[in-house]
Short mmCIF file of C-alpha atoms and ligand atoms in Angstrom, two decimals:
data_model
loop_
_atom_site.label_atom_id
_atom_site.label_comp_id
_atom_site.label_asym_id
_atom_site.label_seq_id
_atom_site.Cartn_x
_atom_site.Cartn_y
_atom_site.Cartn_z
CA UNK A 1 0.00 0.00 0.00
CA UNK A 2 1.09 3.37 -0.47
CA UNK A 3 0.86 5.50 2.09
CA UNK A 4 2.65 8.72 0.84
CA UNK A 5 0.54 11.68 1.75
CA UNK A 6 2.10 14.15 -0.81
CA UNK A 7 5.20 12.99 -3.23
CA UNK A 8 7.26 15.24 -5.56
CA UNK A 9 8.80 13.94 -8.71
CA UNK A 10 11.95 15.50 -10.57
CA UNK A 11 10.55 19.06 -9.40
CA UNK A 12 12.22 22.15 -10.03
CA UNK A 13 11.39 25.52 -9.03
CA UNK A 14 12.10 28.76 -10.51
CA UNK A 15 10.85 32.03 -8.92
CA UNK A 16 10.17 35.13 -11.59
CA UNK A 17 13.41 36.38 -10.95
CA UNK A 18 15.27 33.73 -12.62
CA UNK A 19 16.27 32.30 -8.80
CA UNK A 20 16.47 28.45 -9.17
CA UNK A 21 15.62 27.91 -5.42
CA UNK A 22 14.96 23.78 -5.67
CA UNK A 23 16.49 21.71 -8.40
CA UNK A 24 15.52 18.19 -9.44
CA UNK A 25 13.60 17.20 -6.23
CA UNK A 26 12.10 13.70 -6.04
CA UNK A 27 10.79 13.32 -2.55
CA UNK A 28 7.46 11.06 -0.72
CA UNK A 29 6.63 12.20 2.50
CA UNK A 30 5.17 9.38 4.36
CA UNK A 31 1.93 8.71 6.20
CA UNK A 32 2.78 8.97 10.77
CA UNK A 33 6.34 10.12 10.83
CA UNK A 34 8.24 13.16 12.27
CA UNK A 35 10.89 15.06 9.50
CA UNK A 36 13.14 17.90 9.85
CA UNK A 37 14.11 19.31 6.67
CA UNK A 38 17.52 21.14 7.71
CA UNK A 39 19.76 23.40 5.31
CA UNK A 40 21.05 26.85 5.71
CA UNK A 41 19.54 30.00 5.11
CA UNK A 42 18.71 30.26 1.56
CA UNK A 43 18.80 26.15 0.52
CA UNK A 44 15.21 26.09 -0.26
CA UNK A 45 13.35 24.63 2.51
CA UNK A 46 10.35 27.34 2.75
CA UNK A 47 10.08 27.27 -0.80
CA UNK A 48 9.21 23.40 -0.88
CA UNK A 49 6.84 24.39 1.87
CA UNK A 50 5.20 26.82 0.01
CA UNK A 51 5.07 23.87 -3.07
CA UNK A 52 3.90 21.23 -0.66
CA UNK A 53 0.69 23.24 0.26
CA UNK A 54 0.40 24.19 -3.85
CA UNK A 55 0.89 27.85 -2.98
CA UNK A 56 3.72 27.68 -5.32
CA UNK A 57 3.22 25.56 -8.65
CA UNK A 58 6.61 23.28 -9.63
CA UNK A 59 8.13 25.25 -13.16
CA UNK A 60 9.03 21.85 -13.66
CA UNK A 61 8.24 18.46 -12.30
CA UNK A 62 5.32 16.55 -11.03
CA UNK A 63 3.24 16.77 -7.80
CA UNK A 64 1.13 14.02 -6.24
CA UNK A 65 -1.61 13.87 -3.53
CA UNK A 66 -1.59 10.49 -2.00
CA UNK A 67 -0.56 8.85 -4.93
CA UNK A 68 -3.23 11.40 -7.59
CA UNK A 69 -1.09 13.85 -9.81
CA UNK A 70 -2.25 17.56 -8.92
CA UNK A 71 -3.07 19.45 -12.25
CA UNK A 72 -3.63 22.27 -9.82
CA UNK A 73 -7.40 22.93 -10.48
CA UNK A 74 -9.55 24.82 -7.58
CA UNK A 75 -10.93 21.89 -6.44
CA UNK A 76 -7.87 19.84 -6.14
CA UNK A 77 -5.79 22.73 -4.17
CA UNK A 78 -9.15 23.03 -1.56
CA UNK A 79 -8.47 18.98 -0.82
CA UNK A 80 -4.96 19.61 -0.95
CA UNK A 81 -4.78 22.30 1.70
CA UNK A 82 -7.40 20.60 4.04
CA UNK A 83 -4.84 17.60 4.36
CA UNK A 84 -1.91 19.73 4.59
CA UNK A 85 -1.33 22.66 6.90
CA UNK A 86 0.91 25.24 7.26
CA UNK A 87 2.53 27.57 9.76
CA UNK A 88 4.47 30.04 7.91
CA UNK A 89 8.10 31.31 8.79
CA UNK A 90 6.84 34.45 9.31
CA UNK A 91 3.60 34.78 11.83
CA UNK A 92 2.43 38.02 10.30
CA UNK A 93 1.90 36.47 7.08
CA UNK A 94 -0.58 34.45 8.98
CA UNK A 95 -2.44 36.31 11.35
CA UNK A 96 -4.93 38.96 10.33
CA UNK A 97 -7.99 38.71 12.72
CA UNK A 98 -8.53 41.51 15.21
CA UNK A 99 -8.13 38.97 17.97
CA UNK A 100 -5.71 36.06 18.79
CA UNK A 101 -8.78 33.95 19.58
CA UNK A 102 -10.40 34.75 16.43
CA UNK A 103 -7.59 34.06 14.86
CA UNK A 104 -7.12 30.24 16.11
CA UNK A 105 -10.81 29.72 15.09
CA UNK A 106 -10.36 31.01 11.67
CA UNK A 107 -9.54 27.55 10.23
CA UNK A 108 -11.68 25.49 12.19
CA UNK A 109 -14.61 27.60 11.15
CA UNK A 110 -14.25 26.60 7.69
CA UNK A 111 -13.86 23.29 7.83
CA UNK A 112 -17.73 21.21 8.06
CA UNK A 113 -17.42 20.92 12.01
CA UNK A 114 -20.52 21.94 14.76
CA UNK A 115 -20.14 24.62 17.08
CA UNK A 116 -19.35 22.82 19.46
CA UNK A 117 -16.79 20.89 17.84
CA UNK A 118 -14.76 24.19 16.66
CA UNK A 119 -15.23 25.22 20.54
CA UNK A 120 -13.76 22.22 21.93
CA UNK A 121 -10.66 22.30 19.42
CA UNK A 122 -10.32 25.97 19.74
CA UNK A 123 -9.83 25.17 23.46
CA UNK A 124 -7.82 22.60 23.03
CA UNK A 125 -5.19 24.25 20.91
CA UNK A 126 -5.21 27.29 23.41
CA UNK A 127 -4.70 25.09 26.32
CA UNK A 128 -1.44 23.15 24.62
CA UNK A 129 0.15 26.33 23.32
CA UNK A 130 -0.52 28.00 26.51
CA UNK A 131 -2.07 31.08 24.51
CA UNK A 132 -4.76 31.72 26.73
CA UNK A 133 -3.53 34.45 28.22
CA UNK A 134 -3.05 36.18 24.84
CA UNK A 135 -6.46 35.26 23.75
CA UNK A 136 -8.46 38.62 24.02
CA UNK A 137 -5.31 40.86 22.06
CA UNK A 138 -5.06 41.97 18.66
CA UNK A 139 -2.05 39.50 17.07
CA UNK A 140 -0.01 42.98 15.99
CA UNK A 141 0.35 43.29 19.59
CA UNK A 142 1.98 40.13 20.66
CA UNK A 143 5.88 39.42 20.50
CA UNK A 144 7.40 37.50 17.63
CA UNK A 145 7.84 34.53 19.78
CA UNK A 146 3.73 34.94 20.84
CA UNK A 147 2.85 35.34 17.32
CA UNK A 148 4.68 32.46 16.36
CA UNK A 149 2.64 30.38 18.93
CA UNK A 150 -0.69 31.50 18.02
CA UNK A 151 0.26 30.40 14.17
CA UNK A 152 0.99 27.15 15.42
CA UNK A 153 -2.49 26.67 18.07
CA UNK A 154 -4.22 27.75 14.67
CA UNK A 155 -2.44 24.76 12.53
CA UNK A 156 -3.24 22.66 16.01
CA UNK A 157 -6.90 23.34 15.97
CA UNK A 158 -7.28 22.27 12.44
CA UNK A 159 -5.97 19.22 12.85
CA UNK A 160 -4.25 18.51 9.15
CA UNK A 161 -2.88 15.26 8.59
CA UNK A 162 0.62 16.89 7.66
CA UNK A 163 1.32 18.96 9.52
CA UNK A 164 4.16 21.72 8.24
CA UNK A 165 6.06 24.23 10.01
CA UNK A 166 8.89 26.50 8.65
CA UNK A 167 11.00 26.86 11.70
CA UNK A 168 8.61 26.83 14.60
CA UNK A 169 11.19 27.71 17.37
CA UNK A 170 12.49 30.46 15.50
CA UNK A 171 11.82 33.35 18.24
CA UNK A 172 10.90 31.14 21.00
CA UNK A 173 12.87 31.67 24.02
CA UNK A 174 14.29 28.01 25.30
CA UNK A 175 11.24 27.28 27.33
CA UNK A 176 8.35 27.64 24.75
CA UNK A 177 10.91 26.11 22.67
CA UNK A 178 11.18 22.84 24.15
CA UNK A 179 7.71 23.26 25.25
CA UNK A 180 6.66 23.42 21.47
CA UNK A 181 8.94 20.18 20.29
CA UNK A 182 7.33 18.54 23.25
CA UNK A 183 3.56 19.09 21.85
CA UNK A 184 4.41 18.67 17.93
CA UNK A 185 5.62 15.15 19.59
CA UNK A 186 2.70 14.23 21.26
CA UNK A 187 0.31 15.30 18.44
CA UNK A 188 2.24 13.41 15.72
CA UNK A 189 0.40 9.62 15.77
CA UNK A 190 0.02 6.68 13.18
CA UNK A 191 -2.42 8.96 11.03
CA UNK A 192 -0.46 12.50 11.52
CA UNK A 193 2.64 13.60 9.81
CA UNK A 194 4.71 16.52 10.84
CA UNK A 195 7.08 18.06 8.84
CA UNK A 196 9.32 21.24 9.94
CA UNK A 197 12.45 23.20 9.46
CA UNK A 198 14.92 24.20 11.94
CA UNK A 199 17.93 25.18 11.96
CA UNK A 200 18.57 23.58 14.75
CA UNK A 201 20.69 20.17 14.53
CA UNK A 202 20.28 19.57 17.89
CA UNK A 203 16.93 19.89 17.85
CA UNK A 204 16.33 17.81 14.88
CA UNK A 205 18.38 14.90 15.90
CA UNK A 206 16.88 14.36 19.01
CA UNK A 207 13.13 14.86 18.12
CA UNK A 208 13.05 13.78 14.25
CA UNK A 209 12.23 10.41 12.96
CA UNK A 210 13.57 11.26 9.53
CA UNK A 211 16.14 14.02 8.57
CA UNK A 212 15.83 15.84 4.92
CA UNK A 213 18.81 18.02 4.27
CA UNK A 214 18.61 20.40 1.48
CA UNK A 215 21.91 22.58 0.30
CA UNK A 216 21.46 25.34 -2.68
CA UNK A 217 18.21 23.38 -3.85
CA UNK A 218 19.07 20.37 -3.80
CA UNK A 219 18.86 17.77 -1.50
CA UNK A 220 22.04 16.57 -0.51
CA UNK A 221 20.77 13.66 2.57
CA UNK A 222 17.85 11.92 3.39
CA UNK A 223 17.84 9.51 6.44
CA UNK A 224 17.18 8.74 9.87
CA UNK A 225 19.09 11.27 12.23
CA UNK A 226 22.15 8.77 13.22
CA UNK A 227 23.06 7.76 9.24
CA UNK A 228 22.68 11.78 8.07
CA UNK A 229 24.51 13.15 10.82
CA UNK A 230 27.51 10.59 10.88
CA UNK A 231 27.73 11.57 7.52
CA UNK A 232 30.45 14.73 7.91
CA UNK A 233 31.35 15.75 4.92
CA UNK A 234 28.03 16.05 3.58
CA UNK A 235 27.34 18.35 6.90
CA UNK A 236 30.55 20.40 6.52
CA UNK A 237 29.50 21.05 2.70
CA UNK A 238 25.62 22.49 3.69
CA UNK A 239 27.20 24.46 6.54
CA UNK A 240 25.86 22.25 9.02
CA UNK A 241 27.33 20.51 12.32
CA UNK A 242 27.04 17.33 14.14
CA UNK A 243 24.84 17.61 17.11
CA UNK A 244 26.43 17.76 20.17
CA UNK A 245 25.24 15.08 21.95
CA UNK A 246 26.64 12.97 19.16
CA UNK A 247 30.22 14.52 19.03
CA UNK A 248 30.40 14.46 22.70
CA UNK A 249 29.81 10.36 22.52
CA UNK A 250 32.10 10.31 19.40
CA UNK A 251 34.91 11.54 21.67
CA UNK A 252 34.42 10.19 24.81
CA UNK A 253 33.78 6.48 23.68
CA UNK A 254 34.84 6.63 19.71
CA UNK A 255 31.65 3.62 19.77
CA UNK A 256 28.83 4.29 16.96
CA UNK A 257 25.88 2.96 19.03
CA UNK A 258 25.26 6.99 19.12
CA UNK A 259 22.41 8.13 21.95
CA UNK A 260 19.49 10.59 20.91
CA UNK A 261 19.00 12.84 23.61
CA UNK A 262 21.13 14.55 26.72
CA UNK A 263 19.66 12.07 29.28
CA UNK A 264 20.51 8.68 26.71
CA UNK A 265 23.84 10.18 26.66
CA UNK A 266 24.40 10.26 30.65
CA UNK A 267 22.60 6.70 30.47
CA UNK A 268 24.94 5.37 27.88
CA UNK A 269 28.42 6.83 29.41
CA UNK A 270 27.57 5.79 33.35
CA UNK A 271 27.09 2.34 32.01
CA UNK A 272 30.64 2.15 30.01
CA UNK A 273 32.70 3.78 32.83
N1 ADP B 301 10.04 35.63 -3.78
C1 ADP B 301 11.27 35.31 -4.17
N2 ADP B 301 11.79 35.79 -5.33
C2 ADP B 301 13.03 35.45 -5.73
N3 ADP B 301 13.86 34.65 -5.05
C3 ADP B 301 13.41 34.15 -3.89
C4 ADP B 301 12.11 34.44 -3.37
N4 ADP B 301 11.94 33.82 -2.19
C5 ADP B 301 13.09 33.13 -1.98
N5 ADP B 301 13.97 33.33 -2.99
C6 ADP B 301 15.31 32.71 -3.16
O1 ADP B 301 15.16 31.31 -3.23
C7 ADP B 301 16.20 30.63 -2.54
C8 ADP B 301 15.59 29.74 -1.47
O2 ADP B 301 14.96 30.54 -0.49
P1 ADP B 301 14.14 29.95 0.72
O3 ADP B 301 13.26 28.88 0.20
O4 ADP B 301 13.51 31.10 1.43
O5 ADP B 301 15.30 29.29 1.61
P2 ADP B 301 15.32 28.89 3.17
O6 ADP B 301 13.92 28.87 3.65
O7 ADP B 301 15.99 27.56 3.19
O8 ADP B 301 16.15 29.92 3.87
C9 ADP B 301 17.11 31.73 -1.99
O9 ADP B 301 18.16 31.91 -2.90
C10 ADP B 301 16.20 32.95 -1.95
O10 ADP B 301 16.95 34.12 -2.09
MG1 MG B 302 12.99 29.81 5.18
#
């Protein structure tokens, strides 16, 4: 069975200024997993974001929704965007209502749900995000980092099954940062998909199922975190670097069994010393 949600073959994209931002991409994003796409600024990743949710049309290439090629007619980009969400990069691209709760209930409002239904999820979202202080203020008001966590309780509330954020923690101070990861963690399931850019390695190592990374357009790895970050020449070429807890276990041990996280690492070392 197939269970790509959304697939890209041999895509290119051009923008009007002659830019070539993504070159050649063949790519299947698959049903229940977590992926980081990581690359520096400039590689490309929010414009395959923007072509993922068919805001952006391939100059070149083909696009497929769970296994259908898009021919980008209204219909087909209405489906397309009620199974994929996004969060832009920038919140202010995203929020226009004259208050934050407003705002979180724009989406749910149009999709076929009761009242009720967009009351509870509303809720929901608000509670997770811990926005519910914010609720009653215009969005202009808020700080980048509360912007950027509004965006995402309105992507949360709709419920999409792939779920795609251009750098989510961008802004965040460490606590809503980790606080975020934590929740985009628990919400991803057999049926949900999330997909996000950081440019974070640390952050995608430890929380990403898959790793995409994309240098000047093109992607350059695609793996889980352990076989794309072992691979250093690839990282020193996109102007990445190893996560730490990786390097640290690299040096201390020179074993490849690498741990995923800060407390796997003090688990791993006590039990070699
Ligand atoms: N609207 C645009 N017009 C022309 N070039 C653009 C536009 N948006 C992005 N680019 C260019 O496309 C390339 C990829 O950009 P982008 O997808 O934003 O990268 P990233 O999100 O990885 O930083 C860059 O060279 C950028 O300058
Ligand atoms: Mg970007």
């Amino acid at each position: 069975m197939n269970k790509s949600i959304v697939s890209f073959k041999n895509v290119t994209y051009q923008y009007p200024d002659g830019t070539t931002a993504l070159k050649n991409i063949s790519l299947s994003i698959q049903k229940g997993k977590k992926i980081a796409l990581i690359g520096n600024n400039g590689a490309g990743k929010s414009t395959l974001f923007l072509l993922l949710n068919g805001i952006l049309k391939p100059s070149e290439g083909e696009f497929f929704l769970q296994g259908k090629k898009i021919t980008y007619t209204r219909k087909e980009i209405k489906a397309l965007r009620q199974k994929v969400g996004i969060v832009f990069q920038n919140p202010d691209s995203q929020l226009f209502s004259t208050s934050v709760y407003e705002d979180i209930q724009f989406g749910p409002k149009n999709l076929k749900l009761t009242k009720e239904e967009i009351q509870e999820t509303v809720e929901k979202s608000i509670s997770l995000t811990e926005t519910d202080t914010l609720k009653d203020k215009p969005p202009h008001f808020l700080s980048l980092g509360q912007k950027k966590r509004v965006a995402i309780a309105g992507i949360i509330a709709m419920g999409p099954e792939l779920m795609i954020l251009d750098e989510p923690t961008a802004g965040l101070d460490p606590y809503y940062s980790k606080k975020m990861m934590m929740i985009l963690h628990e919400l991803q399931d057999e049926d949900r998909t999330i997909l996000l850019s950081t440019h974070s390695v640390d952050l995608a190592y430890e929380w990403a199922d898959e790793i995409i990374v994309l240098h000047n357009g093109r992607i350059v790895a695609h793996g889980s975190p352990v076989d794309v970050f072992k691979q250093k020449d690839i990282l020193q070429t996109s102007h990445l670097t190893q996560p730490w807890v990786m390097e640290v276990y690299e040096h201390l041990t020179s074993r490849s069994d690498y741990p995923r996280s800060k407390e796997e690492l003090f688990v791993k070392l006590s039990s070699i010393k």
